[in-house]
Coordinates of C-alpha atoms and ligand atoms in Angstrom, one line a residue:
M1 CA 86.6 83.6 112.9
A2 CA 89.3 86.2 112.4
E3 CA 89.5 90.0 112.3
G4 CA 91.2 92.0 109.6
V5 CA 91.2 95.0 107.3
I6 CA 89.9 95.1 103.7
L7 CA 92.9 96.0 101.5
K8 CA 91.1 95.7 98.2
G9 CA 87.7 95.1 96.7
I10 CA 87.3 93.8 93.2
G11 CA 84.4 92.1 91.4
G12 CA 82.6 91.2 94.6
F13 CA 85.7 89.8 96.3
Y14 CA 87.3 91.5 99.3
Y15 CA 90.9 90.9 100.2
V16 CA 91.1 90.9 104.0
K17 CA 94.4 91.2 105.8
T18 CA 94.5 89.2 109.0
E19 CA 97.2 88.2 111.3
D20 CA 97.8 84.9 109.4
G21 CA 97.5 86.2 105.9
I22 CA 95.2 87.7 103.2
Y23 CA 91.8 86.0 102.8
E24 CA 89.8 86.2 99.6
C25 CA 86.3 86.8 100.8
R26 CA 82.7 87.2 99.6
A27 CA 80.4 89.4 101.7
R28 CA 77.3 88.0 103.4
G29 CA 74.1 88.7 101.4
R30 CA 72.6 90.6 104.2
F31 CA 75.0 93.5 103.7
K32 CA 73.4 94.1 100.3
E33 CA 69.9 93.9 101.7
Q34 CA 70.9 96.5 104.3
G35 CA 72.3 98.7 101.6
M36 CA 75.8 98.4 103.0
T37 CA 78.9 97.9 100.9
P38 CA 82.1 96.8 102.4
L39 CA 84.8 99.4 101.7
V40 CA 88.6 99.3 101.5
G41 CA 89.8 100.3 105.0
D42 CA 86.9 98.6 106.7
R43 CA 87.8 96.6 109.8
V44 CA 85.9 93.4 109.6
E45 CA 85.3 90.0 111.1
I46 CA 85.5 87.1 108.7
E47 CA 84.4 83.5 108.9
I48 CA 87.3 81.3 107.7
L49 CA 86.2 78.8 105.0
D50 CA 89.6 77.5 103.9
T51 CA 93.3 78.1 104.5
E52 CA 94.6 76.4 101.4
P53 CA 94.2 78.9 99.8
Y54 CA 92.9 81.4 102.2
K55 CA 89.1 81.9 101.7
G56 CA 86.5 83.4 103.9
V57 CA 83.3 85.4 104.2
V58 CA 82.9 88.9 105.6
D59 CA 80.6 88.5 108.5
E60 CA 80.7 91.8 110.3
I61 CA 81.8 95.3 109.5
F62 CA 82.9 97.3 112.5
P63 CA 81.7 100.9 112.9
R64 CA 83.6 103.3 110.7
K65 CA 85.5 106.3 112.0
N66 CA 84.9 108.1 108.7
T67 CA 84.1 107.4 105.0
L68 CA 85.6 109.1 102.0
L69 CA 83.6 109.0 98.8
R70 CA 86.4 109.4 96.3
P71 CA 88.5 107.4 96.7
A72 CA 85.9 105.2 98.5
V73 CA 87.8 104.3 101.7
A74 CA 86.8 103.9 105.3
N75 CA 88.7 104.7 108.5
V76 CA 91.2 107.1 107.1
D77 CA 93.5 108.4 109.8
Q78 CA 95.2 111.3 107.9
A79 CA 95.5 113.2 104.7
V80 CA 99.0 113.9 103.5
L81 CA 98.8 117.1 101.5
V82 CA 101.7 117.2 99.1
F83 CA 102.6 120.4 97.4
A84 CA 105.8 121.6 95.6
V85 CA 107.2 125.0 95.8
K86 CA 108.1 125.0 92.1
N87 CA 107.2 123.0 89.1
P88 CA 104.2 123.2 89.6
D89 CA 104.2 126.6 91.4
L90 CA 102.7 126.5 94.9
N91 CA 99.0 127.2 94.9
R92 CA 98.4 128.3 98.5
M93 CA 94.7 128.9 97.9
L94 CA 94.2 125.3 96.9
L95 CA 96.2 124.2 99.9
D96 CA 94.1 126.3 102.2
K97 CA 90.9 124.9 100.6
M98 CA 92.0 121.4 101.1
L99 CA 92.9 122.1 104.7
V100 CA 89.4 123.5 105.3
L101 CA 87.8 120.5 103.7
A102 CA 89.9 118.1 105.7
E103 CA 89.2 120.0 109.0
F104 CA 85.5 119.9 108.1
A105 CA 85.7 116.1 107.6
E106 CA 87.6 115.9 110.9
L107 CA 90.5 114.4 109.1
D108 CA 94.0 115.0 110.5
C109 CA 96.4 116.6 108.0
L110 CA 100.1 116.4 107.4
I111 CA 101.6 118.9 105.0
C112 CA 104.5 117.9 102.9
F113 CA 106.4 120.4 100.8
N114 CA 108.2 118.4 98.2
K115 CA 110.9 119.3 95.6
S116 CA 112.9 121.2 98.3
D117 CA 115.8 121.1 95.7
L118 CA 113.9 123.7 93.7
D119 CA 113.4 126.0 96.7
Q120 CA 115.9 128.7 96.1
S121 CA 114.5 131.4 98.4
D122 CA 113.9 129.3 101.6
E123 CA 110.2 129.5 100.9
I124 CA 109.6 126.2 102.7
E125 CA 111.0 127.6 105.9
D126 CA 108.4 130.4 105.9
L127 CA 105.7 127.9 105.1
Q128 CA 106.7 125.7 107.9
K129 CA 106.3 128.6 110.3
I130 CA 102.9 129.6 108.9
Y131 CA 101.3 126.2 108.8
G132 CA 103.1 125.0 112.0
A133 CA 101.5 128.0 113.7
A134 CA 98.1 126.7 112.4
G135 CA 98.9 123.4 114.2
Y136 CA 99.8 121.3 111.2
P137 CA 102.8 119.0 111.1
V138 CA 104.9 120.2 108.1
I139 CA 107.7 118.4 106.5
R140 CA 110.1 119.2 103.8
T141 CA 111.0 116.5 101.4
C142 CA 113.0 115.9 98.3
V143 CA 112.8 112.7 96.3
K144 CA 116.1 113.5 94.5
S145 CA 118.2 113.8 97.7
G146 CA 116.0 111.7 100.0
E147 CA 115.6 114.6 102.4
G148 CA 112.6 114.0 104.7
V149 CA 111.7 110.6 103.3
A150 CA 112.5 108.8 106.5
E151 CA 110.6 111.4 108.5
L152 CA 107.5 111.0 106.3
T153 CA 107.7 107.2 106.5
D154 CA 107.7 107.4 110.3
L155 CA 104.6 109.6 110.2
L156 CA 102.7 107.0 108.1
A157 CA 103.5 104.1 110.5
G158 CA 100.4 102.2 111.7
K159 CA 97.9 104.6 110.0
I160 CA 95.8 104.7 107.0
S161 CA 96.7 107.7 104.9
V162 CA 95.5 109.3 101.7
F163 CA 97.9 111.3 99.6
S164 CA 96.4 114.4 98.0
G165 CA 97.7 117.4 96.1
P166 CA 98.0 118.8 92.6
S167 CA 99.3 116.6 89.8
G168 CA 103.0 116.6 89.3
V169 CA 104.1 117.6 92.8
G170 CA 105.7 114.2 93.4
K171 CA 103.1 112.1 95.3
S172 CA 103.9 108.9 93.4
S173 CA 107.6 109.6 93.5
L174 CA 107.5 110.0 97.3
L175 CA 105.6 106.7 97.7
N176 CA 108.2 104.9 95.5
A177 CA 111.0 106.4 97.6
I178 CA 109.3 105.1 100.7
E179 CA 108.8 101.6 99.4
S180 CA 110.8 100.7 96.3
K181 CA 108.5 97.7 95.7
F182 CA 105.7 100.1 94.7
S183 CA 107.0 101.2 91.3
L184 CA 104.1 103.6 90.8
E185 CA 104.0 105.6 87.5
T186 CA 105.6 109.0 87.7
G187 CA 106.2 111.7 85.2
A188 CA 104.9 114.6 83.3
V189 CA 101.2 115.3 83.4
S190 CA 100.7 115.2 79.7
E191 CA 102.1 111.7 79.4
K192 CA 99.8 110.4 82.1
I193 CA 96.7 111.8 80.5
K194 CA 97.5 110.0 77.3
R195 CA 97.5 106.6 79.0
G196 CA 94.5 104.5 79.9
K197 CA 91.9 107.2 80.7
H198 CA 89.1 104.7 80.5
T199 CA 90.5 102.0 82.8
T200 CA 88.3 101.7 85.8
R201 CA 90.2 102.1 89.0
H202 CA 89.6 100.3 92.2
S203 CA 91.2 101.8 95.3
E204 CA 93.6 99.6 97.2
L205 CA 95.5 100.0 100.4
M206 CA 99.2 99.6 99.8
Q207 CA 101.0 98.2 102.7
L208 CA 104.2 99.8 104.1
T209 CA 106.8 97.8 105.9
N210 CA 106.1 99.8 109.1
G211 CA 102.5 98.8 109.2
G212 CA 101.3 101.9 107.6
K213 CA 98.7 101.7 104.8
V214 CA 98.4 104.2 101.9
V215 CA 95.5 104.6 99.6
D216 CA 96.8 104.2 96.0
T217 CA 94.4 106.7 94.5
P218 CA 95.2 110.3 95.3
G219 CA 92.7 112.8 96.5
F220 CA 90.0 113.0 99.2
T221 CA 86.4 114.0 98.8
S222 CA 83.6 113.6 101.2
L223 CA 82.1 117.1 101.2
T224 CA 82.3 120.2 99.1
L225 CA 82.8 123.8 100.2
E226 CA 79.1 124.7 99.9
D227 CA 78.3 122.1 102.6
I228 CA 80.1 124.3 105.1
D229 CA 78.1 126.8 107.1
P230 CA 79.7 130.1 106.3
E231 CA 79.2 131.2 109.9
V232 CA 81.5 128.5 111.2
L233 CA 84.0 128.5 108.4
W234 CA 86.5 130.5 110.5
T235 CA 86.6 127.7 113.0
L236 CA 88.2 125.6 110.3
F237 CA 91.3 127.9 110.5
P238 CA 92.7 126.5 113.8
E239 CA 95.1 129.5 114.4
F240 CA 92.2 132.0 114.5
E241 CA 90.7 130.5 117.6
K242 CA 92.8 132.1 120.3
Y243 CA 92.6 135.5 118.8
S244 CA 88.9 135.4 118.5
E245 CA 88.7 135.6 122.2
A246 CA 89.6 139.3 121.9
C247 CA 86.7 140.1 119.5
R248 CA 84.1 142.6 120.7
F249 CA 81.2 140.5 119.4
I250 CA 80.7 137.0 120.5
N251 CA 79.4 136.0 117.1
C252 CA 82.1 137.8 115.2
M253 CA 82.9 136.3 111.9
H254 CA 86.1 138.4 111.6
L255 CA 85.0 140.1 108.3
N256 CA 83.6 143.6 108.7
E257 CA 83.0 143.7 112.4
P258 CA 84.8 146.4 114.5
D259 CA 87.3 145.5 117.3
C260 CA 88.0 142.1 115.8
G261 CA 90.8 140.1 117.5
V262 CA 91.5 138.0 114.4
K263 CA 91.9 141.0 112.1
G264 CA 94.1 142.6 114.8
A265 CA 96.3 139.6 114.7
V266 CA 96.5 139.7 110.9
K267 CA 97.6 143.4 111.2
S268 CA 100.3 142.7 113.7
G269 CA 101.5 139.8 111.7
E270 CA 100.6 137.1 114.2
I271 CA 98.2 135.5 111.7
D272 CA 99.5 135.1 108.2
E273 CA 97.9 137.5 105.8
K274 CA 97.4 134.9 103.1
R275 CA 95.7 132.5 105.4
Y276 CA 93.3 135.3 106.3
E277 CA 92.8 136.2 102.6
A278 CA 92.0 132.5 102.0
Y279 CA 89.4 132.6 104.7
D280 CA 87.8 135.8 103.2
H281 CA 87.9 134.3 99.7
I282 CA 86.4 130.9 100.7
Y283 CA 83.7 132.7 102.7
R284 CA 82.7 134.7 99.7
E285 CA 82.9 131.7 97.4
I286 CA 80.5 129.7 99.7
M287 CA 78.1 132.6 99.8
T288 CA 78.1 132.9 96.0
I289 CA 77.5 129.2 95.6
R290 CA 74.7 129.2 98.1
K291 CA 72.9 132.3 96.6
R292 CA 73.1 130.7 93.1
G293 CA 71.6 127.5 94.6
K294 CA 68.6 129.4 96.0
R295 CA 67.5 131.0 92.8
Ligands
LIG301 N1 113.2 118.3 91.2 C1 112.4 117.4 91.8 N2 111.6 116.7 91.0 C2 110.8 115.8 91.6 C3 110.8 115.5 93.0 N3 109.8 114.6 93.3 C4 109.3 114.3 92.1 N4 109.8 115.0 91.1 C5 109.5 114.9 89.6 O1 108.2 115.5 89.5 C6 107.5 114.8 88.4 C7 106.1 114.4 88.9 O2 106.2 113.4 89.9 P1 105.0 112.4 90.2 O3 105.5 111.6 91.3 O4 104.5 111.7 89.0 O5 103.9 113.4 90.7 P2 102.3 113.1 91.1 O6 101.5 113.6 90.0 O7 102.1 114.0 92.3 O8 102.2 111.7 91.5 C8 108.3 113.6 88.0 O9 109.0 114.0 86.8 C9 109.3 113.4 89.1 O10 110.5 112.9 88.8 C10 111.7 116.3 93.8 O11 111.8 116.1 95.0 N5 112.5 117.2 93.1
LIG302 MG1 101.0 110.2 90.7
LIG303 ZN1 86.5 138.8 115.1

């Protein structure tokens, strides 16, 4: 017996990394009977069948900390949200939506503002203040100069991370800068769409030298916005919490209520206006989707 982590699953074989090496494993038939599919990221116990070459059987799947649907990965420790300030332009609404979904999935987030070489007006400095105040670690990176790459690498050590963010922000470039052995495809969006659209992709955990593991497929989905109860949406904006103590109403949603501590903090500049706007916007979006669903 040995314990390990599934790095890759393909055609009914699971590649399990253990202390002595990577075992090619089948899974016990009873998993299928139980409707259970081993996932990349699963911590498992295997029975060793052979060591020349390494072959085994997945015997037990340990309880999962979480499960993402797309990419299908278990036990993700953090989402690295990568955005650029320019090329493509920063889409803060998308960033805030991704943060809300990650908070809802109880996934830790790390925000990475890449392409700092294109940041002519010190926008990243302001963003570091805003998102730092919300409690998120924020780093500034540049693949061209190497700025922040070592810092990012350190933050990935020993964890399973998914990289997420719009196309073209430099996710693959950053990973290549972290581990030169990766040689992931990078480049203009239009070029990438042309290539192999129909090739089926199996997610895989790429191993970093420092013990970190990164999912090779960008994105994270487990839930959608309409799964979120609009009444608790505001709790997914961590920086609202302390100001909500000053609200007159205990069930204040910080929208139209009088004497609202959160709106007061927006007015005084303590809460970033755009973060509040994102809250208001997402709230209305959830309400619209829910009303449409009821008809
Ligand atoms: N100026 C600049 N360009 C970058 C930087 N990082 C990546 N790029 C470029 O941005 C484009 C998209 O990068 P890619 O890694 O494919 O983005 P992905 O779609 O997020 O994986 C490529 O042409 C990269 O060379 C950076 O820090 N600065
Ligand atoms: Mg990419
Ligand atoms: Zn309030």
